[in-house]
Short mmCIF file of C-alpha atoms and ligand atoms in Angstrom, two decimals:
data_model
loop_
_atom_site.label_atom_id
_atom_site.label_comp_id
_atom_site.label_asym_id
_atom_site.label_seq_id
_atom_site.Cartn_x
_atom_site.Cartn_y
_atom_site.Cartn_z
CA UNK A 27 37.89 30.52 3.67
CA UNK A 28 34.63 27.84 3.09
CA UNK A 29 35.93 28.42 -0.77
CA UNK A 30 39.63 27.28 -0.15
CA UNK A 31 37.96 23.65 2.10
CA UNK A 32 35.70 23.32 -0.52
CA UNK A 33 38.63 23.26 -3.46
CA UNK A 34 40.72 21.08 -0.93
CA UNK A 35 38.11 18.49 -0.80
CA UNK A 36 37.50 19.25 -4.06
CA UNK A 37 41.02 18.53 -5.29
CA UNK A 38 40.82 15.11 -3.37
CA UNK A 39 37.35 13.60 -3.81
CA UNK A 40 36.49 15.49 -7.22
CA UNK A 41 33.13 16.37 -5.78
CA UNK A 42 31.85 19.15 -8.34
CA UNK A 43 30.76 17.08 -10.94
CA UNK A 44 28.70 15.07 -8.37
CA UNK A 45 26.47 17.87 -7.59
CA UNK A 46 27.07 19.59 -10.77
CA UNK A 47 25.16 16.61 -12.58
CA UNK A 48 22.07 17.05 -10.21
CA UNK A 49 22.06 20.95 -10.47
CA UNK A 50 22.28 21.66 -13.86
CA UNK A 51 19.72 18.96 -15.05
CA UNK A 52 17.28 20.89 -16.91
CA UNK A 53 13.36 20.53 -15.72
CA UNK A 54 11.25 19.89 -19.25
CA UNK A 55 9.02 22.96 -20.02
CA UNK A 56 5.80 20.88 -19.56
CA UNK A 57 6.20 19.96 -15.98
CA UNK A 58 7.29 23.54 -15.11
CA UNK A 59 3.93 25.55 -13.72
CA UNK A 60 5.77 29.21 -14.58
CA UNK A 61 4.89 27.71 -17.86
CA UNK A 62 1.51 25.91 -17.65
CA UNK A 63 0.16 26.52 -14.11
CA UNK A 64 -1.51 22.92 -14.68
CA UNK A 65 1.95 21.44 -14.22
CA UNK A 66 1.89 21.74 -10.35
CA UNK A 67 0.48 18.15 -10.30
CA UNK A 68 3.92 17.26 -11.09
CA UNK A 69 5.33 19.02 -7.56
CA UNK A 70 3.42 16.17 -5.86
CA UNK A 71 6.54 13.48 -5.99
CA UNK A 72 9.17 15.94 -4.66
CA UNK A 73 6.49 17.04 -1.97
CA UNK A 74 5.78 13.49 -0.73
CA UNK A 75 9.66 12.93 -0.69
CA UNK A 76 9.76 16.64 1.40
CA UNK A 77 7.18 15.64 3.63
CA UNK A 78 9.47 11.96 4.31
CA UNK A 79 12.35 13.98 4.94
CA UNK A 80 10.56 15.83 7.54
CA UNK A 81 9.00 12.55 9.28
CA UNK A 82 12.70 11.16 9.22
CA UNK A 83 14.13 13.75 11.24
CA UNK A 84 11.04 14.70 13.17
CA UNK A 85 11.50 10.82 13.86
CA UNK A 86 14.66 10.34 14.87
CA UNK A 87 13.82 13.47 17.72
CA UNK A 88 10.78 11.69 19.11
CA UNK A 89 13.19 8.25 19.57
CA UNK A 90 15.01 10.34 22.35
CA UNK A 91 12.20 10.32 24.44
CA UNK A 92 9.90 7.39 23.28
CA UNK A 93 9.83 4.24 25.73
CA UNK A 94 9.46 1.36 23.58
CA UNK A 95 7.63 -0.88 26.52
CA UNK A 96 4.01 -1.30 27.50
CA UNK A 97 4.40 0.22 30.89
CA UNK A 98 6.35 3.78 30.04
CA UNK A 99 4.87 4.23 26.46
CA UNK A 100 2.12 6.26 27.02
CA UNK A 101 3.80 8.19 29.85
CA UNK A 102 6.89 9.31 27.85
CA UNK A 103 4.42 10.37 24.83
CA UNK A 104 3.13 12.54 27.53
CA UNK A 105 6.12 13.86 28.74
CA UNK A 106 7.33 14.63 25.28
CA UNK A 107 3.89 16.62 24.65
CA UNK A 108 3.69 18.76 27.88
CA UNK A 109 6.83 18.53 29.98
CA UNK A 110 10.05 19.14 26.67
CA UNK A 111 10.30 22.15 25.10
CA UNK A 112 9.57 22.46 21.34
CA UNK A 113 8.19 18.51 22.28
CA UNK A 114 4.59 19.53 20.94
CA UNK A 115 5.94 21.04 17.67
CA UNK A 116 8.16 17.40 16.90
CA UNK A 117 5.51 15.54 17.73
CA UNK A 118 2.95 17.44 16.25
CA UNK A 119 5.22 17.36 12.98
CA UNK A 120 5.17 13.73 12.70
CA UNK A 121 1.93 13.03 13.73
CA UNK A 122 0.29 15.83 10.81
CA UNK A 123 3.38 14.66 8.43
CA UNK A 124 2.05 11.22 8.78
CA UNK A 125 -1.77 11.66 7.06
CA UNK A 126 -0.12 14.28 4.82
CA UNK A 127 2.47 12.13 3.21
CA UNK A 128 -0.31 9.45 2.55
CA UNK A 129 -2.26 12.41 0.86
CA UNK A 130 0.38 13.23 -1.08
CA UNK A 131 2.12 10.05 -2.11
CA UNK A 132 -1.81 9.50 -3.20
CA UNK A 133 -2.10 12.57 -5.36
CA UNK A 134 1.24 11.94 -7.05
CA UNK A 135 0.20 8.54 -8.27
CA UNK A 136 -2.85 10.13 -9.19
CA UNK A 137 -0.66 12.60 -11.48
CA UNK A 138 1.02 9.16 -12.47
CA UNK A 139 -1.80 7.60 -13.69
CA UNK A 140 -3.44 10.27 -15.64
CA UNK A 141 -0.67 11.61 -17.56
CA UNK A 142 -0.08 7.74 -18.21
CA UNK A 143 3.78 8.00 -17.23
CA UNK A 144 3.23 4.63 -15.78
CA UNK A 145 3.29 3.46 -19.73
CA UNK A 146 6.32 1.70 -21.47
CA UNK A 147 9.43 2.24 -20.46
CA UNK A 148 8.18 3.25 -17.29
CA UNK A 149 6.16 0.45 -15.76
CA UNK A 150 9.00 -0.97 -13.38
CA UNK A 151 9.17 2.14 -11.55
CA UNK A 152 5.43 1.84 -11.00
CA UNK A 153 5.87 -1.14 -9.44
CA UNK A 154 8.39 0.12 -7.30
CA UNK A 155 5.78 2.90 -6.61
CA UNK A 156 3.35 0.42 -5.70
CA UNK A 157 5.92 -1.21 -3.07
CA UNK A 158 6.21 2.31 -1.73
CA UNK A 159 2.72 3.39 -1.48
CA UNK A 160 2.29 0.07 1.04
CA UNK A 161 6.13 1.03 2.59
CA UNK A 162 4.60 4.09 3.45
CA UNK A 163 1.05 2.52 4.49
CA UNK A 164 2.89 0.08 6.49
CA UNK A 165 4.53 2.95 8.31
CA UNK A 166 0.96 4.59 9.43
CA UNK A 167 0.11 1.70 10.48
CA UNK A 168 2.93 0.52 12.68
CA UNK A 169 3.67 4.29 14.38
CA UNK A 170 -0.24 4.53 15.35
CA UNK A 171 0.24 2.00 18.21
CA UNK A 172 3.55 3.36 19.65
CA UNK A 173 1.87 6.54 21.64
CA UNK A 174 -0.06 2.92 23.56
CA UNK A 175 -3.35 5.00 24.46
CA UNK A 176 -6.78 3.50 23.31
CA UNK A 177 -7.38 4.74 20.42
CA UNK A 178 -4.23 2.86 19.27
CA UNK A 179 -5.08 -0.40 20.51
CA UNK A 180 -8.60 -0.06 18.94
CA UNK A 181 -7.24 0.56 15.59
CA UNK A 182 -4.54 -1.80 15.82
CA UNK A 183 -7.20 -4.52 16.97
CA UNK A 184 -9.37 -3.39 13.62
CA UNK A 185 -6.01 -3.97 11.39
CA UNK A 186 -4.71 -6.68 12.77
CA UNK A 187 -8.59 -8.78 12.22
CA UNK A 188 -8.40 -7.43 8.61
CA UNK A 189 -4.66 -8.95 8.04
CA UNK A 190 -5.75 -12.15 9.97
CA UNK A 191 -9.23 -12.19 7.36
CA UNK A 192 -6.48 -12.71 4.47
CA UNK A 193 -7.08 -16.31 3.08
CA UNK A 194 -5.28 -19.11 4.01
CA UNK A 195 -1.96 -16.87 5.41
CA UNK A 196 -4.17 -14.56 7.50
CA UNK A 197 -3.27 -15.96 11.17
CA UNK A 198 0.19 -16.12 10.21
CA UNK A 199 0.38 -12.56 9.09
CA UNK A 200 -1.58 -11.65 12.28
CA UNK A 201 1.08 -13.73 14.41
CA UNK A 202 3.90 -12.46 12.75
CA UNK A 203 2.68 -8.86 13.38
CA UNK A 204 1.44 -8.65 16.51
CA UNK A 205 3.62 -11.97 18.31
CA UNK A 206 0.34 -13.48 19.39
CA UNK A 207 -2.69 -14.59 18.44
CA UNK A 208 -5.13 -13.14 20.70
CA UNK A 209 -4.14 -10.02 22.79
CA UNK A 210 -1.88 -7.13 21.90
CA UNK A 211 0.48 -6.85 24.52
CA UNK A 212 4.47 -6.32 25.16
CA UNK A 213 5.26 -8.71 21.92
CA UNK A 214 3.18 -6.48 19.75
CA UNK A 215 4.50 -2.96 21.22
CA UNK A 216 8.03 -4.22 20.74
CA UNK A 217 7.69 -5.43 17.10
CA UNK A 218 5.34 -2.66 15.90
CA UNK A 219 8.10 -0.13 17.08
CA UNK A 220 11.04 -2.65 15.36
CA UNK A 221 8.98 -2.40 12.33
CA UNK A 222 8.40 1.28 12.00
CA UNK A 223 11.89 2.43 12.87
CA UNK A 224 14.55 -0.33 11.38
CA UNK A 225 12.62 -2.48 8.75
CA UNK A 226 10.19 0.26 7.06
CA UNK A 227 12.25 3.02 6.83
CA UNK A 228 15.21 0.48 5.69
CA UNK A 229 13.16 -0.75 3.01
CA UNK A 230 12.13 2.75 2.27
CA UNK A 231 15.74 4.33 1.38
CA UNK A 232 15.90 1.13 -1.04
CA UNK A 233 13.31 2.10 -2.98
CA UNK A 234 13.23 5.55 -2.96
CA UNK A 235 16.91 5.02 -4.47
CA UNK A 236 15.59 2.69 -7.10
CA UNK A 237 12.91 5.50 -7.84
CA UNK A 238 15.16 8.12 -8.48
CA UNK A 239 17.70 6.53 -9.98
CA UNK A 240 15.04 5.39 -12.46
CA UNK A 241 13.64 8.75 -12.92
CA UNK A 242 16.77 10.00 -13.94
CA UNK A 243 17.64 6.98 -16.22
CA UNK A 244 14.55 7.48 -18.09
CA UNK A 245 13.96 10.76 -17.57
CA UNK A 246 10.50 12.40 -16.82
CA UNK A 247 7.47 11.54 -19.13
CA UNK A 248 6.58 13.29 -22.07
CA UNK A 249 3.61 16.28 -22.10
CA UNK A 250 0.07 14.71 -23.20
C1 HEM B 27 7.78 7.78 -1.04
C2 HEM B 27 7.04 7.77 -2.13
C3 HEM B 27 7.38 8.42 -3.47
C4 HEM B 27 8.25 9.44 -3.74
C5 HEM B 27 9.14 10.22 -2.76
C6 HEM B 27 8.18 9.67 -5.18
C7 HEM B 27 8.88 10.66 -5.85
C8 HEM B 27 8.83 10.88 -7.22
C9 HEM B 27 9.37 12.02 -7.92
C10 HEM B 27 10.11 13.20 -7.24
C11 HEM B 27 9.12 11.87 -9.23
C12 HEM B 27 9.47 12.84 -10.36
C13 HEM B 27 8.19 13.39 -10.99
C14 HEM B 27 7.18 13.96 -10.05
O1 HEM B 27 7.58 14.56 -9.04
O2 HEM B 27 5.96 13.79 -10.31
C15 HEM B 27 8.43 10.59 -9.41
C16 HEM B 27 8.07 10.03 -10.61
C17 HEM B 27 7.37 8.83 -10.77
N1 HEM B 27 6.74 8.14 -9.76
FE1 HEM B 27 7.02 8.46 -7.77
N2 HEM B 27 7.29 8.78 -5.72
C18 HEM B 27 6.76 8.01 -4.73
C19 HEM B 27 5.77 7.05 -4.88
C20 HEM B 27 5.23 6.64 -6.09
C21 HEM B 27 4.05 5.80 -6.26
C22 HEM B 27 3.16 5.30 -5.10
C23 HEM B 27 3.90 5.56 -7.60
C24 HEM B 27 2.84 4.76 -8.33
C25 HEM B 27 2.22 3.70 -7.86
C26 HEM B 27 4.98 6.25 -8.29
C27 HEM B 27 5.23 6.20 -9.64
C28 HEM B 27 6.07 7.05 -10.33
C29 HEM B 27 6.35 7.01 -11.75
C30 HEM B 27 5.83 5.95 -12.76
C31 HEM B 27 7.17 8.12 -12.03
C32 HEM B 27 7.71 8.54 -13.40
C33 HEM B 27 6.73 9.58 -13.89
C34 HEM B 27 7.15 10.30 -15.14
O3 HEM B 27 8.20 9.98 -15.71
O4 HEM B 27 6.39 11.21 -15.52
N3 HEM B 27 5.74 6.92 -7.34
N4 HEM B 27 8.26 10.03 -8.15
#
């Protein structure tokens, strides 16, 4: 039965060779760790990308209860903890997923830079990882004020003086950030959350597309 919709869609869209091309590309011996148990450092770019799949849908979950306003924030973070079932285990997903994808995203350009596979032809892509190291920074940052309790607004007052001790731009990063100068309030709440869940991630697909597509036109780096 799935066979004959599969060869259907097949016979309209000529899907095979789509996923054929991904699942028969052959990994290179050196980055395989059945063959040199060293070569796990090279699991740590598909891990960071696992662990961003897992804060995307973990994300979109928490959105059906989060309250983006100052004065049902906290409350519906609550809620979502105590009161909805499986609530803890979303929420404790992204909020664990969060440090661990920095850890890993860290480790993999770690890998990067000491096999040198940021070398010729490859030193475009580590720009783009550069742009998603602070993507992904960016998104700590931003999601650590949405559950609106104080040790969010603490932290968010400590980055907010560092991005407004930038020379000559700093108050203008500060005010485009946070909507005002002085207090974080409503404005800030309502950007922070605008930020983390339409212009990060949308900024993130981008790149991680230009990443892979990369990868794949160059291939993976030779062994040492
Ligand atoms: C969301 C963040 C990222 C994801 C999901 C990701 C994913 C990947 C994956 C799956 C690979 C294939 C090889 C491997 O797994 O080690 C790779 C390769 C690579 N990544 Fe990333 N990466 C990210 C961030 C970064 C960062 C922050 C840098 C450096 C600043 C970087 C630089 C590179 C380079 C230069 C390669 C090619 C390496 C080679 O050919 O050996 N990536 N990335």
């Amino acid at each position: 039965m799935l066979n004959r919709i599969y060869d259907w869609i097949d016979d309209r869209m000529d899907i095979t060779p789509i996923w054929r091309d991904v699942a028969d590309h052959e990994v290179p011996e050196h980055v395989n760790p059945a063959y040199h148990f060293s070569a796990f450092v090279y699991c740590f770019g598909g891990l960071t990308f696992f662990i961003v799949v897992i804060q995307i849908i973990s994300g979109m979950f928490l959105t059906m209860y989060y309250v983006p306003d100052i004065v049902n924030a906290w409350e519906s973070v609550y809620y979502l903890q105590n009161e909805v079932a499986a609530g803890v285990i979303v929420r404790g997903m992204h909020h664990w997923g969060a440090s661990l994808v920095v850890v890993m995203i860290f480790l993999h350009t770690l890998r990067v830079f000491f096999t040198g596979a940021y070398k010729a032809p490859r030193e475009l892509n580590w720009v783009v990882g550069v742009l998603l190291f602070l993507v992904i920074l960016g998104l700590a940052f931003t999601g650590y004020l949405l559950p609106w309790d104080m040790k969010a607004l603490f932290a968010t007052r400590v980055g907010l003086d560092i991005a407004a001790s930038v020379p000559f731009i700093g108050d203008w990063i500060q005010t485009l950030l946070a909507g005002d100068e002085e207090i974080i309030g409503a404005q800030t709440l309502a950007r922070f959350f605008a930020i983390h869940v339409f212009f990060l991630p949308a900024a993130l697909f981008v790149l991680m597309a230009v990443h892979f597509i990369m990868i794949r036109r160059q291939g993976i780096a030779g062994p040492l």
